[in-house]
Coordinates of C-alpha atoms and ligand atoms in Angstrom, one line a residue:
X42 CA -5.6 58.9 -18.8
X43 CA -3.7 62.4 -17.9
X44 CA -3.1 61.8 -14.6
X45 CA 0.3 61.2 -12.9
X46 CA 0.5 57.7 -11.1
X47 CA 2.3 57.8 -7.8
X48 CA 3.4 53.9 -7.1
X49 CA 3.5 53.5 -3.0
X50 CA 5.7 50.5 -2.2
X51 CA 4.1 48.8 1.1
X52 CA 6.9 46.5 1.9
X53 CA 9.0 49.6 2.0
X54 CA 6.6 51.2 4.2
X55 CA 6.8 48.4 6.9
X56 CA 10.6 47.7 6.3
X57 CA 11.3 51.4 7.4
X58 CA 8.7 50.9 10.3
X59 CA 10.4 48.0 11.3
X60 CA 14.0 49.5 10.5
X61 CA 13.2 52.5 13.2
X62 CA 11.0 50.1 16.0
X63 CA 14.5 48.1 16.1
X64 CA 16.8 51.2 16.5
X65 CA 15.1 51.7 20.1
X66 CA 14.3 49.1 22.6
X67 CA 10.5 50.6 23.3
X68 CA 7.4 50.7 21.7
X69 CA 7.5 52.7 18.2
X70 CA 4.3 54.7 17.3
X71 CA 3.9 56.2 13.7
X72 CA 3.4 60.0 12.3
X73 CA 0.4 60.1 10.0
X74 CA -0.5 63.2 9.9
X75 CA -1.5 65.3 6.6
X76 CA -2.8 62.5 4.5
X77 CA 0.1 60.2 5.5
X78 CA 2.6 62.8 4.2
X79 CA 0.7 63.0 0.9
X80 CA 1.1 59.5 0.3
X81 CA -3.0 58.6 1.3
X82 CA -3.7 57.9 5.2
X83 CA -5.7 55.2 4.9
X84 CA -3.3 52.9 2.7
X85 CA -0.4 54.2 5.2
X86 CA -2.2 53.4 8.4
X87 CA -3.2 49.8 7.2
X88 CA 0.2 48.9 6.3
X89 CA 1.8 50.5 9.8
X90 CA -0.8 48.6 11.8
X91 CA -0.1 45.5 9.8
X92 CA 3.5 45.9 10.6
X93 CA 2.7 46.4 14.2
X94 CA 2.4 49.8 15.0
X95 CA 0.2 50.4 17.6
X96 CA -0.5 54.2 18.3
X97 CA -1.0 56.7 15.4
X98 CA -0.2 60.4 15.9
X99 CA -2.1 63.0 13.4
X100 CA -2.4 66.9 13.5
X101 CA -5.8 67.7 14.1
X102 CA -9.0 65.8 15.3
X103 CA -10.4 65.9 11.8
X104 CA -7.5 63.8 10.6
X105 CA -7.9 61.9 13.5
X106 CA -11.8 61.0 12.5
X107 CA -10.5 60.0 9.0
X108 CA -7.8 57.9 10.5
X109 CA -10.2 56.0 13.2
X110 CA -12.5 54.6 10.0
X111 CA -9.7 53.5 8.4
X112 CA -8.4 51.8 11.6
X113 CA -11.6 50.7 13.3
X114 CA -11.3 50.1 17.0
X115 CA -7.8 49.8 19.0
X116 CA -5.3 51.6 18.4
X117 CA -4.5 55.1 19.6
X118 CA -5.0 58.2 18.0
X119 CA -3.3 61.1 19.2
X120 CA -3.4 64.6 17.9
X121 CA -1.3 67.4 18.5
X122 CA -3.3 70.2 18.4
X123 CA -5.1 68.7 21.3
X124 CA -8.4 69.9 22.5
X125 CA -10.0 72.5 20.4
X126 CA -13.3 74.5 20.9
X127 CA -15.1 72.1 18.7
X128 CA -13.4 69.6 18.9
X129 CA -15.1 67.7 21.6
X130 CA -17.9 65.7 19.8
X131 CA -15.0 64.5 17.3
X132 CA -12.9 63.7 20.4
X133 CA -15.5 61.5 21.8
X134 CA -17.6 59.6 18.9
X135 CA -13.9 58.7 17.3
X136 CA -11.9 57.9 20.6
X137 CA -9.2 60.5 19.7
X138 CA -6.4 61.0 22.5
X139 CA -6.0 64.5 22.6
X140 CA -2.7 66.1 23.6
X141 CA -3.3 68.8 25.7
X142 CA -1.2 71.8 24.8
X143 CA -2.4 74.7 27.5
X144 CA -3.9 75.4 30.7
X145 CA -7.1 76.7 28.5
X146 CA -7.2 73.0 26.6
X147 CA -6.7 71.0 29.7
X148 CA -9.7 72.7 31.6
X149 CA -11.7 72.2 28.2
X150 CA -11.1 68.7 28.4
X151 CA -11.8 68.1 32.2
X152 CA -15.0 70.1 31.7
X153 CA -16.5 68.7 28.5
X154 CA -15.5 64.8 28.7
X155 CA -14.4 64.2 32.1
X156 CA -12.8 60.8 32.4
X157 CA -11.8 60.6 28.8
X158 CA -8.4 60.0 28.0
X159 CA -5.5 62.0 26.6
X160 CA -2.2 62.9 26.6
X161 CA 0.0 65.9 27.7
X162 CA 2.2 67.7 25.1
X163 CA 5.5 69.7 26.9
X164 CA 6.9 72.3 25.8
X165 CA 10.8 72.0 26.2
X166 CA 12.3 74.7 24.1
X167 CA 10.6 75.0 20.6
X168 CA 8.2 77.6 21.4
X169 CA 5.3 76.2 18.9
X170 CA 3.1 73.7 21.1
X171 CA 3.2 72.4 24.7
X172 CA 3.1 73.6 27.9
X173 CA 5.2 75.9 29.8
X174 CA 7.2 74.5 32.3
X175 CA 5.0 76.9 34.6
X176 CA 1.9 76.0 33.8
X177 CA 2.7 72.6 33.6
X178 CA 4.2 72.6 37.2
X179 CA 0.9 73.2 39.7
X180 CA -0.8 70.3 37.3
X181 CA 2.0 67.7 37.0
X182 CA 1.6 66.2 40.1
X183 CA -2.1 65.1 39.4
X184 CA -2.1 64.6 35.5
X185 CA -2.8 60.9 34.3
X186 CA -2.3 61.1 30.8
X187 CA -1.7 58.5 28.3
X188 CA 1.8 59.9 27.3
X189 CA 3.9 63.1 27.8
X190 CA 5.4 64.2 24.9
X191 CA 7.9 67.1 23.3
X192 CA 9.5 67.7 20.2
X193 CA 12.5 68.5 19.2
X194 CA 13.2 71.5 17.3
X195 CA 16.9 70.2 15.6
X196 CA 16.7 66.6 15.8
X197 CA 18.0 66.6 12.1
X198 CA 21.4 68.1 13.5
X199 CA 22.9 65.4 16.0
X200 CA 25.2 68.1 17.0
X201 CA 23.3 70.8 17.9
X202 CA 23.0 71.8 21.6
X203 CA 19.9 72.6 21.6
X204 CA 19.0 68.8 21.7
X205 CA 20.7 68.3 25.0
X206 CA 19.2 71.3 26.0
X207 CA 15.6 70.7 25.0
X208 CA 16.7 66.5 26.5
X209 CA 17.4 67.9 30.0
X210 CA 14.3 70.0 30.3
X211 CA 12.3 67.1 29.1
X212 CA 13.5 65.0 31.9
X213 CA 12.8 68.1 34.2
X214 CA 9.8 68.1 33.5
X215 CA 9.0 64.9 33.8
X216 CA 11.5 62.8 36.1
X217 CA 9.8 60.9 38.7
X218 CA 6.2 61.5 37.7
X219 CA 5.6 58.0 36.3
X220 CA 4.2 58.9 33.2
X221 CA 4.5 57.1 29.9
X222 CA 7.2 59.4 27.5
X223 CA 7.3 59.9 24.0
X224 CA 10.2 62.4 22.7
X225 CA 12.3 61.5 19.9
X226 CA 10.5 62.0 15.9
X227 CA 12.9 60.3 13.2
X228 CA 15.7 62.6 14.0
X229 CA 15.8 61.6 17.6
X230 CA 15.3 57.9 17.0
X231 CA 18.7 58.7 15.4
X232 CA 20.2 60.7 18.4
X233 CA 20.5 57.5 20.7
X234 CA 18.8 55.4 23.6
X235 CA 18.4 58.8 25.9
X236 CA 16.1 60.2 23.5
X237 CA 14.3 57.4 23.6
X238 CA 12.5 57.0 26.6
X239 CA 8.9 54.8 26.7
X240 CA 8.0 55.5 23.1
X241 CA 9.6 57.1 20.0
X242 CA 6.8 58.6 17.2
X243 CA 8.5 58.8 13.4
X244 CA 6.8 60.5 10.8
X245 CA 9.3 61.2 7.6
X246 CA 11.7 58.1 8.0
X247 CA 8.8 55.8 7.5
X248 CA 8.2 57.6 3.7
X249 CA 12.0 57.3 3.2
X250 CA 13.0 60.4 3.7
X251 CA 16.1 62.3 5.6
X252 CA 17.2 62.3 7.9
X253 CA 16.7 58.5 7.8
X254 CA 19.6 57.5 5.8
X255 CA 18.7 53.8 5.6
X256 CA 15.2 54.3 4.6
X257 CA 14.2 52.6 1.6
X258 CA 12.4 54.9 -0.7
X259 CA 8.5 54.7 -0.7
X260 CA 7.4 56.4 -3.3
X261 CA 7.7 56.9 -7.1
X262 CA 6.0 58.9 -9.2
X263 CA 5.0 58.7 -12.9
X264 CA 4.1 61.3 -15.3
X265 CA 2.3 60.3 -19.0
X266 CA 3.6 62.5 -22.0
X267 CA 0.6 64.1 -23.1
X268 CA 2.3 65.3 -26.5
X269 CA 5.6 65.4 -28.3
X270 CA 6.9 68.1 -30.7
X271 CA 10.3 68.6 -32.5
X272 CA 11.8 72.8 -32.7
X273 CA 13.8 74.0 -34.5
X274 CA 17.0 76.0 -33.2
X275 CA 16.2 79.1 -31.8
X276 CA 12.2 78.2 -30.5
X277 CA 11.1 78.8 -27.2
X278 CA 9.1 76.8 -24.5
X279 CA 6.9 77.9 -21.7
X280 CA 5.2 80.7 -19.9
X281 CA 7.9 83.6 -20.2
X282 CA 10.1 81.8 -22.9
X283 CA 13.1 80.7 -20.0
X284 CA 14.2 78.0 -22.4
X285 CA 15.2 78.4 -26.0
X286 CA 16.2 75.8 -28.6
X287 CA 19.8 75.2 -29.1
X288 CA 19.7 73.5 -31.6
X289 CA 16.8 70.7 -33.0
X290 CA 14.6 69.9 -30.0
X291 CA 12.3 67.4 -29.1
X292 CA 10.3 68.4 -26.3
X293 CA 7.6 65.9 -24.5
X294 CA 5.2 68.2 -22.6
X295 CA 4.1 66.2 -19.2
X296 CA 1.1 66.4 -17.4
X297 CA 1.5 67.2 -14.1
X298 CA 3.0 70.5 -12.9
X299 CA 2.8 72.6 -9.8
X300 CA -1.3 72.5 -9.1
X301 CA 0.1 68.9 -8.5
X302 CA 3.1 69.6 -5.7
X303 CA 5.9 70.0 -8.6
X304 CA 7.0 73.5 -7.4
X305 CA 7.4 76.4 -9.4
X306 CA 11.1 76.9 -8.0
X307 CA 12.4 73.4 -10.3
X308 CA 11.7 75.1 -13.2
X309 CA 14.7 74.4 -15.5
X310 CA 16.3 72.8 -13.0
X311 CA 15.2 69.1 -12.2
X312 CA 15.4 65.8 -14.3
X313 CA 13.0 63.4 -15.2
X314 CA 14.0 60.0 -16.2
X315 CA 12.9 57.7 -18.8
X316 CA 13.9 54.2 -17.4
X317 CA 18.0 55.0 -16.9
X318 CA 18.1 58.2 -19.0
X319 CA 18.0 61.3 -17.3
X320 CA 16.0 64.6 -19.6
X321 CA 15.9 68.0 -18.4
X322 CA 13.2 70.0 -17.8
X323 CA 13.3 73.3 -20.1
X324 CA 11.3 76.2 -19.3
X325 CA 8.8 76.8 -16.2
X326 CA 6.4 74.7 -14.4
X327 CA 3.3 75.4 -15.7
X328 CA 0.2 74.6 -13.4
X329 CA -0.8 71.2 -14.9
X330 CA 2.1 70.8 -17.4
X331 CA 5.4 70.0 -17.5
X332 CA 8.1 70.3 -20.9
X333 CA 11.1 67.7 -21.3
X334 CA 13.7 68.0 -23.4
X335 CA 13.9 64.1 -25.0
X336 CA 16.5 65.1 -28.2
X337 CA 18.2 62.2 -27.3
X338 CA 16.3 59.1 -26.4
X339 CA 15.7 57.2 -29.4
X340 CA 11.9 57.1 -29.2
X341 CA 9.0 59.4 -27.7
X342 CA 8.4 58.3 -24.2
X343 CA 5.2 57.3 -23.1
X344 CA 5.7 58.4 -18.9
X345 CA 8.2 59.9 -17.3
X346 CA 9.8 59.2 -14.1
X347 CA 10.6 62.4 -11.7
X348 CA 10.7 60.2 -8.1
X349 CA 11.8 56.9 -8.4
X350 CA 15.4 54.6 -8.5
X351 CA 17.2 57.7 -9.7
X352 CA 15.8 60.3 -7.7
X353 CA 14.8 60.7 -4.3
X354 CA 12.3 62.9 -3.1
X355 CA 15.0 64.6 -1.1
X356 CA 17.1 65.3 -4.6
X357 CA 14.0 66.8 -6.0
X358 CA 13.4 68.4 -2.7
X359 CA 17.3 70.1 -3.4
X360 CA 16.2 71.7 -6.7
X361 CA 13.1 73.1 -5.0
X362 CA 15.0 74.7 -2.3
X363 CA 13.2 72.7 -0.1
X364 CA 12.9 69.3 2.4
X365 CA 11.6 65.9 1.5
X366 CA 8.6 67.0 3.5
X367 CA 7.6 69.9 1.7
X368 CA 7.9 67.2 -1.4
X369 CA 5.8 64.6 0.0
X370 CA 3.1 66.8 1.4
X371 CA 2.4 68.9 -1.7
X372 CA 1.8 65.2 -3.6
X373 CA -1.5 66.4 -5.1
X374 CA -4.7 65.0 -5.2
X375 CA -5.1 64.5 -8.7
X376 CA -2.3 61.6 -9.0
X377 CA -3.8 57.8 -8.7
X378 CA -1.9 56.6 -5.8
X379 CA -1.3 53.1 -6.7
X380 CA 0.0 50.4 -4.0
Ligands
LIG505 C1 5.6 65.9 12.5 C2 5.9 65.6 14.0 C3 6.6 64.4 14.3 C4 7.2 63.5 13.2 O1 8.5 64.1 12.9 P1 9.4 63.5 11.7 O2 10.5 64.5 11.7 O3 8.6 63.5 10.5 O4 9.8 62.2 12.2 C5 6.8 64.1 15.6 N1 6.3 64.9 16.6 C6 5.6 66.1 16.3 C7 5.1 66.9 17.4 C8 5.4 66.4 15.0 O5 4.8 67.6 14.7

C-alpha cells in the first residue's frame, strides 16, 4: 500500500479538550470546521462529544449536515457563515444554528424558518464576518439568539491592543442584553477570564497546535518508501535537479508529496525521521513523491516519519513558511487516517 498513514491519537484529542474546558470556568464548545482540521470530522466530533463537548461550530451548513450524521441528535451545530440563499432546507432538516452575519441573513432567516433557532455573530473589529455595531443596534434589543459571538483577529499575540480593543466593543455590544456570549477561540482561552465570558469555542488547540503550548500533539503522519537507490557523487534528484550528490547517496523516494498537503515551499528544507534519526529531504516536492537522503541509516527504511515525537506540525509548518493550520488543513485525502 502507497499511501501515507496519518495516526490520530484520541486520548490526545480529549486531553487537549479537557486541558482548555478547565482553563475557563464556562462551558467549552469545539471548532470542527474543514474536516476537523484535516484530521476527519466525524472521528473528531465522536471523541469531543465523548469528552463532553456539547456545541460544535463548523464553517458552512454543508459541513454542518456532515457533522449532524455523525452526531445524531443534541448537540449544537453552529455555522459561521450563517444563513445563506440555499441554505435553508439544510438549516432545517439537520437542526443547524445558524449565526447570523448581516441585516440581509437575519431577514432571510425570520422569513424562511420563523421560530428556528440561531445565533448572532458581531463584528468587533476584524472586518471579515459579523455585524456592524449599526446594524446590529436597531435589532439588539429584540434578538433571542442562542449565542452572540466575535472573533478575535490577534488572539495569538496576548499583547496586542487590538484585543482589548476588539474586548471592549464586544462588551458594547452586548452588555446588559442577557444573551449567552461566546468570544475567545484558543488564543483567547489563553488571554484570561475577561475573554471568557458564557462560552469559549477552540478549534487549533484541540489538534495540538500553537498557540496552545501545552497541547499534546494529535497527529502523526507516516510515509512508506516506495523505492531506494544508491548515486553516485555528482547525480542529481528531482524535478529541476535542486539537489546534487555530494558524495555516495542513498536516496528513499516517499510517497506522498504536495497533491497530499506537503507544500512545495519544504522542498530541501524539512526532515523526516526514521524512529530517532533525522534524513533530509533533497530536491523538490514532487506532487505524489517525496526523495530522502538515508546515506546514513544502516538499513533502507520501510516508512518515514515527517509529524510525529520529533516534529510538530507547527516545525513543519516553519519550513513551509506557514501556521500549524495551514499544515493540518492541507492533510490530504488520500492518507488512511488511522485512530
Ligand atoms: C476558526 C475559528 C475559531 C477557532 O479558532 P482557533 O484559533 O483555531 O482556536 C473560532 N471562531 C471563529 C469565528 C473561527 O473562524
Amino acid at each position: 500500500m502507497a499511501t501515507g498513514t496519518l495516526h490520530i491519537d484520541r486520548a490526545a484529542l480529549a486531553a487537549n479538550w479537557k486541558a482548555l474546558d478547565a482553563m475557563s470556568a464556562v462551558e467549552t464548545a469545539a471548532v470542527v470546521k474543514a474536516n476537523g482540521y484535516g484530521l476527519g470530522i466525524e472521528l473528531v466530533a465522536e471523541t469531543l462529544a465523548a469528552a463532553g463537548a456539547r456545541s460544535f461550530f463548523v464553517a458552512t451548513a454543508e459541513e454542518g449536515a456532515r457533522l449532524r450524521a455523525a452526531l445524531g441528535h443534541g448537540p449544537v451545530i453552529a455555522v459561521f457563515s450563517g444563513h445563506m440563499a440555499g441554505d435553508t432546507a439544510l438549516i432545517r432538516d439537520h437542526v443547524l444554528t445558524p449565526m447570523l452575519n448581516s441585516p440581509e441573513q437575519w431577514t432571510r432567516h425570520a422569513e424562511t424558518l420563523p421560530g428556528a433557532p440561531y445565533g448572532v455573530q458581531l463584528d468587533s473589529g476584524m472586518n471579515r464576518l459579523g455585524f456592524e455595531p449599526a446594524d446590529w443596534a436597531p435589532i439588539a434589543g429584540e434578538a433571542r439568539p442562542w449565542c452572540a459571538i466575535s472573533h478575535l483577529a490577534c488572539a495569538d499575540e496576548p499583547d496586542h491592543p487590538m484585543n482589548a480593543r476588539q474586548l471592549a466593543t464586544f462588551r458594547e455590544m452586548t452588555d446588559g442584553l442577557g444573551l449567552k456570549r461566546c468570544f475567545a477561540n484558543t488564543g483567547g482561552v489563553l488571554l484570561g477570564a475577561d475573554y471568557h465570558f458564557d462560552m469559549t469555542r477552540p478549534g487549533i488547540g484541540l489538534y495540538g497546535g500553537l498557540p496552545f503550548e501545552g497541547a499534546r500533539p494529535v497527529v502523526r503522519l507516516d510515509l512508506p518508501v516506495i523505492q531506494v537507490r544508491d548515486l553516485a557523487a555528482g547525480e542529481s534528484v528531482g524535478y529541476g535537479n535542486t539537489w546534487t550528490a555530494p558524495g555516495p547517496t542513498r536516496i528513499a523516494t516517499v510517497s506522498g508529496g504536495y497533491a497530499d498537503g506537503i507544500i512545495r515551499a519544504m522542498s530541501n528544507k524539512i526532515r523526516l525521521w526514521s524512529g530517532d534519526v533525522p534524513c533530509p529531504l533533497v530536491g523538490r516536492v514532487s506532487m505524489d513523491l517525496l526523495t530522502i537522503d538515508v546515506t546514513h541509516l544502516p538499513e533502507a527504511p520501510e516508512a518515514l516519519t515527517l509529524i510525529g515525537p520529533h516534529q510538530t506540525v507547527d516545525a513543519v509548518a516553519d519550513a513551509a513558511g506557514t501556521i500549524g493550520y495551514e499544515i493540518l488543513t492541507s492533510l490530504g485525502p488520500r492518507y488512511r487516517r488511522a485512530a
